[in-house]
PDB file of C-alpha atoms in Angstrom:
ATOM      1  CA  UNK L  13      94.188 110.561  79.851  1.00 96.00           C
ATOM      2  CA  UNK L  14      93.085 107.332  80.620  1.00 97.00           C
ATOM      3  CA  UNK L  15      93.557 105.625  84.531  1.00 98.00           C
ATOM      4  CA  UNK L  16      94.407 102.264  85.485  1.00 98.00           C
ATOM      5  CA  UNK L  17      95.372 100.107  88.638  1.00 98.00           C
ATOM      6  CA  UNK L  18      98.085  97.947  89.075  1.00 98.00           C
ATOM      7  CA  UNK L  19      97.731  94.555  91.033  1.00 97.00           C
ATOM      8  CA  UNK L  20     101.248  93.094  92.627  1.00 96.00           C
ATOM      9  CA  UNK L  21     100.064  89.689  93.519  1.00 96.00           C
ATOM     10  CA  UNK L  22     100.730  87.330  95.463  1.00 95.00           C
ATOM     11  CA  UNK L  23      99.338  83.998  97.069  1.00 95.00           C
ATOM     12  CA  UNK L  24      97.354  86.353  99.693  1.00 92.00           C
ATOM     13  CA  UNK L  25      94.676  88.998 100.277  1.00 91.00           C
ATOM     14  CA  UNK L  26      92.739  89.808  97.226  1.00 96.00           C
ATOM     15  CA  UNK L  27      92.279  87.053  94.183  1.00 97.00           C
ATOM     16  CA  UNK L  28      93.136  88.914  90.615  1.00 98.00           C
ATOM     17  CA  UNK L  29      89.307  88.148  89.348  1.00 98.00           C
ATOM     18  CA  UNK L  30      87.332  89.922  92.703  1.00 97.00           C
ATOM     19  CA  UNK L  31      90.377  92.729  92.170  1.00 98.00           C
ATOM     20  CA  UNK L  32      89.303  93.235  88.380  1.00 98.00           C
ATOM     21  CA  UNK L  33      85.879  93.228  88.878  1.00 98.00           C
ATOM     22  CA  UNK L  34      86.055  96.167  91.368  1.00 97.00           C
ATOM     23  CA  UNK L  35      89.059  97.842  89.032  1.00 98.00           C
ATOM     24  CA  UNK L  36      85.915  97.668  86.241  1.00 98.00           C
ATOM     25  CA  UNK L  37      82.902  98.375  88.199  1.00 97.00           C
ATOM     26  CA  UNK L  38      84.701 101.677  89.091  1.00 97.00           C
ATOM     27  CA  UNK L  39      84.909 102.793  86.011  1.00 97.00           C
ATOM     28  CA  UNK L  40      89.267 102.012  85.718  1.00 98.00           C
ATOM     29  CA  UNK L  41      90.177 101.414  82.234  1.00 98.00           C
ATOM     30  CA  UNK L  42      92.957  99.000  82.593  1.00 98.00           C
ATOM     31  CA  UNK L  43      94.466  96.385  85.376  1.00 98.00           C
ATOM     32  CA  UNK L  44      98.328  95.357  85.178  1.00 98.00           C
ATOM     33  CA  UNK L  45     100.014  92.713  86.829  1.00 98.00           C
ATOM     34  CA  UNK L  46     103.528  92.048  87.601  1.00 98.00           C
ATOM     35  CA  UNK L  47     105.764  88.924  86.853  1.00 98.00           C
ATOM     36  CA  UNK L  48     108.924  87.061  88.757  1.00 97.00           C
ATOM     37  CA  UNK L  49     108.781  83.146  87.930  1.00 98.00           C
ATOM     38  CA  UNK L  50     111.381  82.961  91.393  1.00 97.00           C
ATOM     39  CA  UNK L  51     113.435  84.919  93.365  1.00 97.00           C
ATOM     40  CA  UNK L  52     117.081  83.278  93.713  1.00 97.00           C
ATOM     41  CA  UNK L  53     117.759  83.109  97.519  1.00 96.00           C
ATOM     42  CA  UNK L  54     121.615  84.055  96.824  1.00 94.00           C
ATOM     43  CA  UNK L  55     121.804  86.822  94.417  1.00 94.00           C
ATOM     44  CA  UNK L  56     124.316  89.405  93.207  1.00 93.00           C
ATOM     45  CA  UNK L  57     121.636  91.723  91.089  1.00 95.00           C
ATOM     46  CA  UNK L  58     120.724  94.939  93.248  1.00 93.00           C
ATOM     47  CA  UNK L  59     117.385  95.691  93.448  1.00 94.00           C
ATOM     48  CA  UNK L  60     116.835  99.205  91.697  1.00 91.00           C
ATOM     49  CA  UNK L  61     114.740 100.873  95.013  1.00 90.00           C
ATOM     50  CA  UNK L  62     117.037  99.308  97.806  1.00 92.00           C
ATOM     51  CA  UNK L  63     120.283  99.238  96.030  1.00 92.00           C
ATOM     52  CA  UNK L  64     121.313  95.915  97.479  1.00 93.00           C
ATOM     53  CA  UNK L  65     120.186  91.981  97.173  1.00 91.00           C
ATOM     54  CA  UNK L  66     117.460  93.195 100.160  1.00 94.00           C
ATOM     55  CA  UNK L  67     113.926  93.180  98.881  1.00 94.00           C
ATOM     56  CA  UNK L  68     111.449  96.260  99.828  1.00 93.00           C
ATOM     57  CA  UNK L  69     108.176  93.804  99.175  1.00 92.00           C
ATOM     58  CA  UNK L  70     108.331  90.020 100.097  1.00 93.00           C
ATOM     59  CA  UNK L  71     105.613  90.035  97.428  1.00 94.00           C
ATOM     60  CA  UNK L  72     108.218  89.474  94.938  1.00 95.00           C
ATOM     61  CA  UNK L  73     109.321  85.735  95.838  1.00 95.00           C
ATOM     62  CA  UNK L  74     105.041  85.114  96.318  1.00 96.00           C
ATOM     63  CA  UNK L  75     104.155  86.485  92.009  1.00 97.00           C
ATOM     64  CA  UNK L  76     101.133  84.365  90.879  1.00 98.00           C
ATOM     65  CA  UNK L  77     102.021  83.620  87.346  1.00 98.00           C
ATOM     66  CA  UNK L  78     100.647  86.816  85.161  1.00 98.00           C
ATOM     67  CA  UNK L  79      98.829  85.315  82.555  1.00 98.00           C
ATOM     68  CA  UNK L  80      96.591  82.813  84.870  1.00 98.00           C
ATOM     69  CA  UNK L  81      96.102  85.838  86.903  1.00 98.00           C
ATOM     70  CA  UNK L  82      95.036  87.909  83.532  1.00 98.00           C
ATOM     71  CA  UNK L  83      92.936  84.955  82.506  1.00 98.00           C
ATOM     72  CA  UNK L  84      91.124  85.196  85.680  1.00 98.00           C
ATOM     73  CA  UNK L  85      90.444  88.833  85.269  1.00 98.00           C
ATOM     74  CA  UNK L  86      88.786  88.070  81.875  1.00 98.00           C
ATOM     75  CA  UNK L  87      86.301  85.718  82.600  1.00 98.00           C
ATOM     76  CA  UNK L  88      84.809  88.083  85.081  1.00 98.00           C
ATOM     77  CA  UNK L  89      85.140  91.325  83.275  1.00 98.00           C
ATOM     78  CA  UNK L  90      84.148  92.760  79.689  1.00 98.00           C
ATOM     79  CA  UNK L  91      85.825  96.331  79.433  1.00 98.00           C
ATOM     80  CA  UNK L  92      89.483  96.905  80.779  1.00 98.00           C
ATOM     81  CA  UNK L  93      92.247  96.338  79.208  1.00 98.00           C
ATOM     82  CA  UNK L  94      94.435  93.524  80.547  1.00 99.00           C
ATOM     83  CA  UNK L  95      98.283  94.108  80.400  1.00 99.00           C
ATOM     84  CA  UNK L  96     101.635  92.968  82.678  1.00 98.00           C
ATOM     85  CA  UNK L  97     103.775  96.035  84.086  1.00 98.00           C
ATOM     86  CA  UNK L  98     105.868  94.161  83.748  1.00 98.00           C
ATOM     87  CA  UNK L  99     106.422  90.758  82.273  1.00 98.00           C
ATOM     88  CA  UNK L 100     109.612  88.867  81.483  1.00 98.00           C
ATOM     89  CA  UNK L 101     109.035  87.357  78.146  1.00 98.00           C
ATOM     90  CA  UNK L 102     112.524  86.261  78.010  1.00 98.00           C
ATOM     91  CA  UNK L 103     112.013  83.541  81.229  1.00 98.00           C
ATOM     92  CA  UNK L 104     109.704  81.310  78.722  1.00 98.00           C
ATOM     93  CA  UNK L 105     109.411  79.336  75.732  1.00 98.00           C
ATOM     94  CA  UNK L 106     108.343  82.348  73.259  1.00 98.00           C
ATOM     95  CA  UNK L 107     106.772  80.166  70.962  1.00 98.00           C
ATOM     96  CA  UNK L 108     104.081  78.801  73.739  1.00 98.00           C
ATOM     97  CA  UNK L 109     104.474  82.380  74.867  1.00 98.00           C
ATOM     98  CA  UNK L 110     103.070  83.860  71.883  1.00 98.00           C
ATOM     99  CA  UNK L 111     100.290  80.672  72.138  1.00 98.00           C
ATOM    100  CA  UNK L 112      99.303  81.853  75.809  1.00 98.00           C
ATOM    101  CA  UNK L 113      99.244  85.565  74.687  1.00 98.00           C
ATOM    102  CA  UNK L 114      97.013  85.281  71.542  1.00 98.00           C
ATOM    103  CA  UNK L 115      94.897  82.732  73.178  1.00 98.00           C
ATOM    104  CA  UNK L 116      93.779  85.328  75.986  1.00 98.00           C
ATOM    105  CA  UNK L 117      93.419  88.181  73.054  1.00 98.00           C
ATOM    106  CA  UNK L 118      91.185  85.993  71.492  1.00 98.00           C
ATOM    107  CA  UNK L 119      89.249  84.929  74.170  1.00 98.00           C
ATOM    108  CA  UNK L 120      89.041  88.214  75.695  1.00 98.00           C
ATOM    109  CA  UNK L 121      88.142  90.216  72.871  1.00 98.00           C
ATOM    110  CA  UNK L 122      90.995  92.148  72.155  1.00 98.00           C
ATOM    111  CA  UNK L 123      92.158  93.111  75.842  1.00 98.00           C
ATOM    112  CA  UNK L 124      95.450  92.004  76.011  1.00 98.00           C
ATOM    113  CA  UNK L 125      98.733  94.547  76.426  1.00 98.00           C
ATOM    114  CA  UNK L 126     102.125  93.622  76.665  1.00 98.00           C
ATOM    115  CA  UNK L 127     104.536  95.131  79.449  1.00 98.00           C
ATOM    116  CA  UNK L 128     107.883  93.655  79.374  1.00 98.00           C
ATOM    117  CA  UNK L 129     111.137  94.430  81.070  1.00 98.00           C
ATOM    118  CA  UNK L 130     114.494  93.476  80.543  1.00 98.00           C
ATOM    119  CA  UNK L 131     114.623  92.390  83.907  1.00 97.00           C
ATOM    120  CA  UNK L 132     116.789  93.948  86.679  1.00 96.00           C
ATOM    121  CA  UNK L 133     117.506  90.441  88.761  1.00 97.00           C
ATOM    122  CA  UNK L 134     119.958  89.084  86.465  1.00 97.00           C
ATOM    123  CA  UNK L 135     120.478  86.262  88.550  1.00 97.00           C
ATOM    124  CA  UNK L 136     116.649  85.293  87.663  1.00 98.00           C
ATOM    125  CA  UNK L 137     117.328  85.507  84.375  1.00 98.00           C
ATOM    126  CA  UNK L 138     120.514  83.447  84.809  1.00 97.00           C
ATOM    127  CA  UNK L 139     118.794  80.551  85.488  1.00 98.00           C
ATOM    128  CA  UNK L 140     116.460  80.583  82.833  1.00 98.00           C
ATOM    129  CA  UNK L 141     119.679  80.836  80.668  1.00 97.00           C
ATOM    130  CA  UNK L 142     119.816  84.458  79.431  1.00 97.00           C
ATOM    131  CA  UNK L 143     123.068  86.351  79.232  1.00 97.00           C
ATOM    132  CA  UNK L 144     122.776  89.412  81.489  1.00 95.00           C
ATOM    133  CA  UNK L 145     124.851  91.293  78.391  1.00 96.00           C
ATOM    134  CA  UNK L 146     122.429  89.615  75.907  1.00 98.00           C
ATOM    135  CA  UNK L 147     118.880  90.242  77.543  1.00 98.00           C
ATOM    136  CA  UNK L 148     118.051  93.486  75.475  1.00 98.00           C
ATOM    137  CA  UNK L 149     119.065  91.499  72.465  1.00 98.00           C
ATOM    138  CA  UNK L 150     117.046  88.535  73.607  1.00 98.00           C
ATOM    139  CA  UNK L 151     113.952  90.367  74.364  1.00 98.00           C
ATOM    140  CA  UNK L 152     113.819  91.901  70.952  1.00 98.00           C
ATOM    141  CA  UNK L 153     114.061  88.521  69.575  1.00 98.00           C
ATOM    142  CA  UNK L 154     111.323  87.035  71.358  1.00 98.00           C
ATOM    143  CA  UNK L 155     108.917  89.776  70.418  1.00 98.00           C
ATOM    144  CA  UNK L 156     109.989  89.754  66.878  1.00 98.00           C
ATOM    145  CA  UNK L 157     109.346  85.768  66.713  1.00 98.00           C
ATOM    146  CA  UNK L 158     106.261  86.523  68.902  1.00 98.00           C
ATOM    147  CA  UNK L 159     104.794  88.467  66.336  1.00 98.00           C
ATOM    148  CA  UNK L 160     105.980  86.092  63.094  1.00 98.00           C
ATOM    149  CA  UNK L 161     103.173  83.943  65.083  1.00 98.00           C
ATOM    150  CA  UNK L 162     100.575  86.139  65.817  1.00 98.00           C
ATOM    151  CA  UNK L 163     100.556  87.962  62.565  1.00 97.00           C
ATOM    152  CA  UNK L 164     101.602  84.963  59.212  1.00 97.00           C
ATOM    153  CA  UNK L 165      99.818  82.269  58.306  1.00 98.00           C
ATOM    154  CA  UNK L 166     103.552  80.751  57.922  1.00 98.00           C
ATOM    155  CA  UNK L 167     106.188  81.949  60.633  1.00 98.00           C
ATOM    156  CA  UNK L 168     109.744  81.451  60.935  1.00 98.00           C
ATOM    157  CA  UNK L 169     112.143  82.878  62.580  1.00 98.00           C
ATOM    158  CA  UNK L 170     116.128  82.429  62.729  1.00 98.00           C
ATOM    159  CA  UNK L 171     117.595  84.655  65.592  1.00 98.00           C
ATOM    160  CA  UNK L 172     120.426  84.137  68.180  1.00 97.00           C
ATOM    161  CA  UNK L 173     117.785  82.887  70.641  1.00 97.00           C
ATOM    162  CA  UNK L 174     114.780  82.058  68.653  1.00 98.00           C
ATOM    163  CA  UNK L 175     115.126  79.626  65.864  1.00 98.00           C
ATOM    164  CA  UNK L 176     112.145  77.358  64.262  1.00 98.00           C
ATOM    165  CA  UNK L 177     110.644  76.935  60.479  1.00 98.00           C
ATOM    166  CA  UNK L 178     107.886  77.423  58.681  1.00 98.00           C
ATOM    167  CA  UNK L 179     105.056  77.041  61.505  1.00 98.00           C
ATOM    168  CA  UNK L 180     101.040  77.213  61.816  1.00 98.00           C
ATOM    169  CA  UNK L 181     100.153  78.755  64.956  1.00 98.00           C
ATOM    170  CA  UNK L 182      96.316  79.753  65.788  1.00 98.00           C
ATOM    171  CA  UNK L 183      94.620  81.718  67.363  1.00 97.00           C
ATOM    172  CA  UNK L 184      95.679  84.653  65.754  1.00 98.00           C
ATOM    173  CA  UNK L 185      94.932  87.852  68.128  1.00 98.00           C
ATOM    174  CA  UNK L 186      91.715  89.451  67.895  1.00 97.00           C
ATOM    175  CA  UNK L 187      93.935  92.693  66.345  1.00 89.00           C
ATOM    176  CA  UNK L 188      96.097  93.130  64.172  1.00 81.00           C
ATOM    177  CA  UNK L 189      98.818  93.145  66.908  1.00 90.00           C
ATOM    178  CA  UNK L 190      99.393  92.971  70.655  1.00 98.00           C
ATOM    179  CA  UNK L 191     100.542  96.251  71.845  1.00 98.00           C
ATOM    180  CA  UNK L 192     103.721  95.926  73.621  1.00 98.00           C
ATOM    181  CA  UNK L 193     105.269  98.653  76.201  1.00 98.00           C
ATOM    182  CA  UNK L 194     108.571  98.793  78.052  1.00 98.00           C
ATOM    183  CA  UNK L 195     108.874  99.513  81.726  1.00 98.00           C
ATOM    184  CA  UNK L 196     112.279 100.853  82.347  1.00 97.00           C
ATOM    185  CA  UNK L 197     114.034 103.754  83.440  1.00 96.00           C
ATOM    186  CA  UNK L 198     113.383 106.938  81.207  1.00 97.00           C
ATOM    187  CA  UNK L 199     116.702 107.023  79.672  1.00 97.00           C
ATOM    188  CA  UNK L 200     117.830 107.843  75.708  1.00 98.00           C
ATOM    189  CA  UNK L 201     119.106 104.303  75.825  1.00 98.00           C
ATOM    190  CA  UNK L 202     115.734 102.812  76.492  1.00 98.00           C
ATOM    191  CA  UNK L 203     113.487 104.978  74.376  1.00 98.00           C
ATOM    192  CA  UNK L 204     115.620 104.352  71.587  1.00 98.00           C
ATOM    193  CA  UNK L 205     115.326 100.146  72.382  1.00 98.00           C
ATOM    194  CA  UNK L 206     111.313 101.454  72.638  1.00 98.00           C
ATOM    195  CA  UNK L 207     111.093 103.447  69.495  1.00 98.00           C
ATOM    196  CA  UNK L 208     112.719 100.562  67.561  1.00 98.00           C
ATOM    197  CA  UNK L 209     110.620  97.723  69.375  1.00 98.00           C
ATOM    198  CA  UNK L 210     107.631  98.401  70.988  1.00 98.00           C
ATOM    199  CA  UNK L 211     104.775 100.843  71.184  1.00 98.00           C
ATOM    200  CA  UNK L 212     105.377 102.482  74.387  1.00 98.00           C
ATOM    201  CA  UNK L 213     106.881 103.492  77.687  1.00 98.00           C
ATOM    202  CA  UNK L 214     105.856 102.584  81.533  1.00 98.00           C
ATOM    203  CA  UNK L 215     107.769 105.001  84.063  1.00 98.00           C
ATOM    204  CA  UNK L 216     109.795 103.029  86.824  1.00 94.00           C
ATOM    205  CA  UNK L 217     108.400 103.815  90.587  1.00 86.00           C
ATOM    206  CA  UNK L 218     111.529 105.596  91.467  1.00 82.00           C
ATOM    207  CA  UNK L 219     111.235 107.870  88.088  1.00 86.00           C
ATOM    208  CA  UNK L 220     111.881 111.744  88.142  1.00 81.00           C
ATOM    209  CA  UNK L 221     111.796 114.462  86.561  1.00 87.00           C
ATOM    210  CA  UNK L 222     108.974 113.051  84.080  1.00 94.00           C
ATOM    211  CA  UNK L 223     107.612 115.959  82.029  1.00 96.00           C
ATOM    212  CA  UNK L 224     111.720 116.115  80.877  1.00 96.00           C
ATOM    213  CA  UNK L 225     111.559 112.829  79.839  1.00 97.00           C
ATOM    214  CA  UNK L 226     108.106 112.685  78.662  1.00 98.00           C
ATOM    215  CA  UNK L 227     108.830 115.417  76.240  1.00 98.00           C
ATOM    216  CA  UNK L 228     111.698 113.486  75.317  1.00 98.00           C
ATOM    217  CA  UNK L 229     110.555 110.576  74.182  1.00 98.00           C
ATOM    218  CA  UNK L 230     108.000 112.215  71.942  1.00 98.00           C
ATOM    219  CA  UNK L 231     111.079 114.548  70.516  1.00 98.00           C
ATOM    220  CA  UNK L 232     113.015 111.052  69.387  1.00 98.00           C
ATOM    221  CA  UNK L 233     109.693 109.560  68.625  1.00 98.00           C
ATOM    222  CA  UNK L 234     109.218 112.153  65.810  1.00 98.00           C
ATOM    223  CA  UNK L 235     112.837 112.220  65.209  1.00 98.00           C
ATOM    224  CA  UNK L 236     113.175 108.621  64.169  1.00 98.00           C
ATOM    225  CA  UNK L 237     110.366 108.583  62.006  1.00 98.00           C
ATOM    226  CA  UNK L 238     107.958 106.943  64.337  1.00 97.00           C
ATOM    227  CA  UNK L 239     104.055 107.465  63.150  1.00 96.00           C
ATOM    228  CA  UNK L 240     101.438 108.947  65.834  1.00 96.00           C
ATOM    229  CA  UNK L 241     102.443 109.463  69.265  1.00 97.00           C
ATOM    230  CA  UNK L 242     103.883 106.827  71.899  1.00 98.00           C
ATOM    231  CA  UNK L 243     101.803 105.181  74.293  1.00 98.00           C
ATOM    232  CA  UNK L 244     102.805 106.891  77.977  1.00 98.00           C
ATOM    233  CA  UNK L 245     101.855 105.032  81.402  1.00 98.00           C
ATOM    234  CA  UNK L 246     102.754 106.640  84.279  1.00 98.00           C
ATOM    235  CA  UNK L 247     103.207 105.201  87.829  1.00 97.00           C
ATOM    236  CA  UNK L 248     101.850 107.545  90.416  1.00 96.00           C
ATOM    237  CA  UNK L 249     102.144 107.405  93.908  1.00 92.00           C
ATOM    238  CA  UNK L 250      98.954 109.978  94.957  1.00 92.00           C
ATOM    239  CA  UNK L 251      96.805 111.822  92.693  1.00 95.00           C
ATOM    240  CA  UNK L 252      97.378 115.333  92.463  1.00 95.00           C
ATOM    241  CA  UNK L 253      94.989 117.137  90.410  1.00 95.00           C
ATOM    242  CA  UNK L 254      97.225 120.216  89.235  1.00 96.00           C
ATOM    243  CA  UNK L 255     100.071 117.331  88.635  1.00 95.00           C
ATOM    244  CA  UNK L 256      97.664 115.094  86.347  1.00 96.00           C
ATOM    245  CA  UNK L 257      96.190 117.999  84.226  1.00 96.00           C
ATOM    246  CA  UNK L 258     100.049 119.063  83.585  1.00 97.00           C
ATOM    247  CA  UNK L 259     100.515 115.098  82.717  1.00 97.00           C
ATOM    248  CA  UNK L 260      97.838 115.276  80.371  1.00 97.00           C
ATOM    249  CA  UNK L 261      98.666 118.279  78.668  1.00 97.00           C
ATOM    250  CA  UNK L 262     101.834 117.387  77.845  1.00 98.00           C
ATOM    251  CA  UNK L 263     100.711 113.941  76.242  1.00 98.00           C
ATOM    252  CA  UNK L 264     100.811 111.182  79.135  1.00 98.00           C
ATOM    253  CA  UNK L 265      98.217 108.546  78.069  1.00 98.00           C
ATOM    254  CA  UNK L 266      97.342 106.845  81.150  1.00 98.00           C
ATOM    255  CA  UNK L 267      97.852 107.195  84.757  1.00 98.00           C
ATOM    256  CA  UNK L 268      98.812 103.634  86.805  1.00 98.00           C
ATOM    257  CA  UNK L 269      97.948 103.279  90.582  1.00 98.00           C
ATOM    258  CA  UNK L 270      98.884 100.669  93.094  1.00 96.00           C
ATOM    259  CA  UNK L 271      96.307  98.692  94.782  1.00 93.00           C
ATOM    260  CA  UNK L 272      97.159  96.898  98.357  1.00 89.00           C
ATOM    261  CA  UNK L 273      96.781  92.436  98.568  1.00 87.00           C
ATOM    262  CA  UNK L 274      94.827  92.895 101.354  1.00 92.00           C
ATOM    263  CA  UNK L 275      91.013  91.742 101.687  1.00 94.00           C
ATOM    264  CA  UNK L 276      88.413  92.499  98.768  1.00 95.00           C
ATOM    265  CA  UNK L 277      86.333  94.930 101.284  1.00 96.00           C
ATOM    266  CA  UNK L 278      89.479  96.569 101.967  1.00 95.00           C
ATOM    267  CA  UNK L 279      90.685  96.651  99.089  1.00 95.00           C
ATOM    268  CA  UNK L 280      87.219  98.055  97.203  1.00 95.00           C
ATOM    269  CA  UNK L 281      86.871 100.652  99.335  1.00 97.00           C
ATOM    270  CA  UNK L 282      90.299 101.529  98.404  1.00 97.00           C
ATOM    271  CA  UNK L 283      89.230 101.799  94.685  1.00 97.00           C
ATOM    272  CA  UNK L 284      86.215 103.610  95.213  1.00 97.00           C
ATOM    273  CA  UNK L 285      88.084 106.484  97.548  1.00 96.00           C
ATOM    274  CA  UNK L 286      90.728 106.068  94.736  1.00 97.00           C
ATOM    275  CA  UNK L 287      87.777 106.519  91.698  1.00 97.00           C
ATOM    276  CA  UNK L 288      86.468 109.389  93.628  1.00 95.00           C
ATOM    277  CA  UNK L 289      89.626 111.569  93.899  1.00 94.00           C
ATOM    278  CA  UNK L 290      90.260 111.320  90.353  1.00 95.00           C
ATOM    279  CA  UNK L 291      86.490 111.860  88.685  1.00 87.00           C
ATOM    280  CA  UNK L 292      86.590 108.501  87.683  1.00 81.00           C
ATOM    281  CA  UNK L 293      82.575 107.973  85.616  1.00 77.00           C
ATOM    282  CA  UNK L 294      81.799 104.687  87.581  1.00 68.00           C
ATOM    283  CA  UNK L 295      79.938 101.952  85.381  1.00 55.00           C
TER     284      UNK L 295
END
């Protein structure tokens, strides 16, 4: 079981570069950031934690765009993975989408991961033009036309929401594929969307019960046919070491843990506390 850190950014307190570094240098495996493009001022979407159009984390109306801040992290790393927990694919062009994505693949060696959501503030997604009753639908399509690009020498696609002809696009990713997981409530709604379109599952904050649904998804995994096992990332408030070797039995994957925007001193000597709890080998 692998762990990782989770960046929300903003326009203050740590930069995503000096926060990489120190997710690398101890010894981390993977750093995640989040993605809003704006947060409409008048809104009827609930937020999942509060309920209501409140907002626990004014971080969410100050996101630095994800894949500047992923780009960042590359150019002063070599080893962690670089992924979004979760982007909104749907909010932006998917063909220069899929040119953005590969281009950091390629340049990073390989790195990249794909987290997407179908995105709980409607209203965002309202004014980028996507249906509320259409976004699952949307999302698929992107992803499918997103990986017509990255994979054929000559892509098309003709969907509801992605349509374009025979196409050259380059840089291919450094794989064969960009792994994409879903961050979204552990339901048999969503790991059937996941077992059809993506690679994996990231747990929701306010998840429970998540050996249940752990052992679930592996059960339909196998059920529908699905090679190997499905990618698990779980969001964890504070390690517990009886709690993670139960995790890891049972086939979690990796282990995701907030870091604070607050100053790089502060924030390092978070990680290294953090590192130390869990055994993490520092590099």
């Amino acid at each position: 079981m692998k762990f990782g850190i989770v960046l929300f950014t903003s326009d203050r307190g740590i930069t995503p570069a000096a926060a990489a570094r120190a997710v690398e240098a101890n010894g981390f495996e993977s750093f995640f950031v989040p993605e809003h493009t704006h947060i409409p001022v008048k809104r009827t979407a609930a937020h999942p934690l509060t309920g209501d159009a409140s907002l626990p984390d004014d971080r969410y109306m100050r996101t630095l765009d994800p894949w500047v801040s992923l780009a960042m992290a590359a150019a002063v790393t070599e080893r962690i993975e670089l992924a979004t927990a979760v982007a909104l694919p749907v909010q932006h062009d998917p063909i220069t989408l899929a040119k953005t994505i590969a281009s950091l693949d390629h340049l990073s060696g390989g790195r990249v991961t794909l987290g997407v959501g179908f995105g709980w503030n409607t209203d965002e997604l309202a004014d980028h033009g996507v249906p509320a009753g259409r976004r699952r639908t949307a999302l698929r399509e992107y992803l499918e036309a997103m990986h017509a690009l990255w994979s054929q020498d000559e892509a098309s696609f003709d969907g509801e929401f992605v349509k374009f002809g025979p196409s050259w696009a380059w840089p291919k990713p450094a794989r064969s594929k960009i792994p994409v997981l879903v961050g979204a409530a552990g339901t048999d709604k969503n790991f059937n969307w996941i077992i059809r379109s993506a690679d994996g599952w990231i747990s929701t904050p306010r998840e429970e019960d998540i050996s249940d649904r752990v052992l679930r998804l592996q059960q339909m995994w196998f059920d529908a046919g699905r090679s190997g096992s499905p990618r698990i990332v779980i969001l964890d408030g504070k390690p517990d070491p009886a709690k993670l070797a139960h995790w890891s039995q049972i086939g979690v994957t990796d282990v995701v843990y907030g870091m604070p925007d607050r100053s790089e001193p502060e924030v390092v000597a978070y990680l290294e506390r953090l590192a130390g709890k869990l055994s993490v080998p520092t590099g």
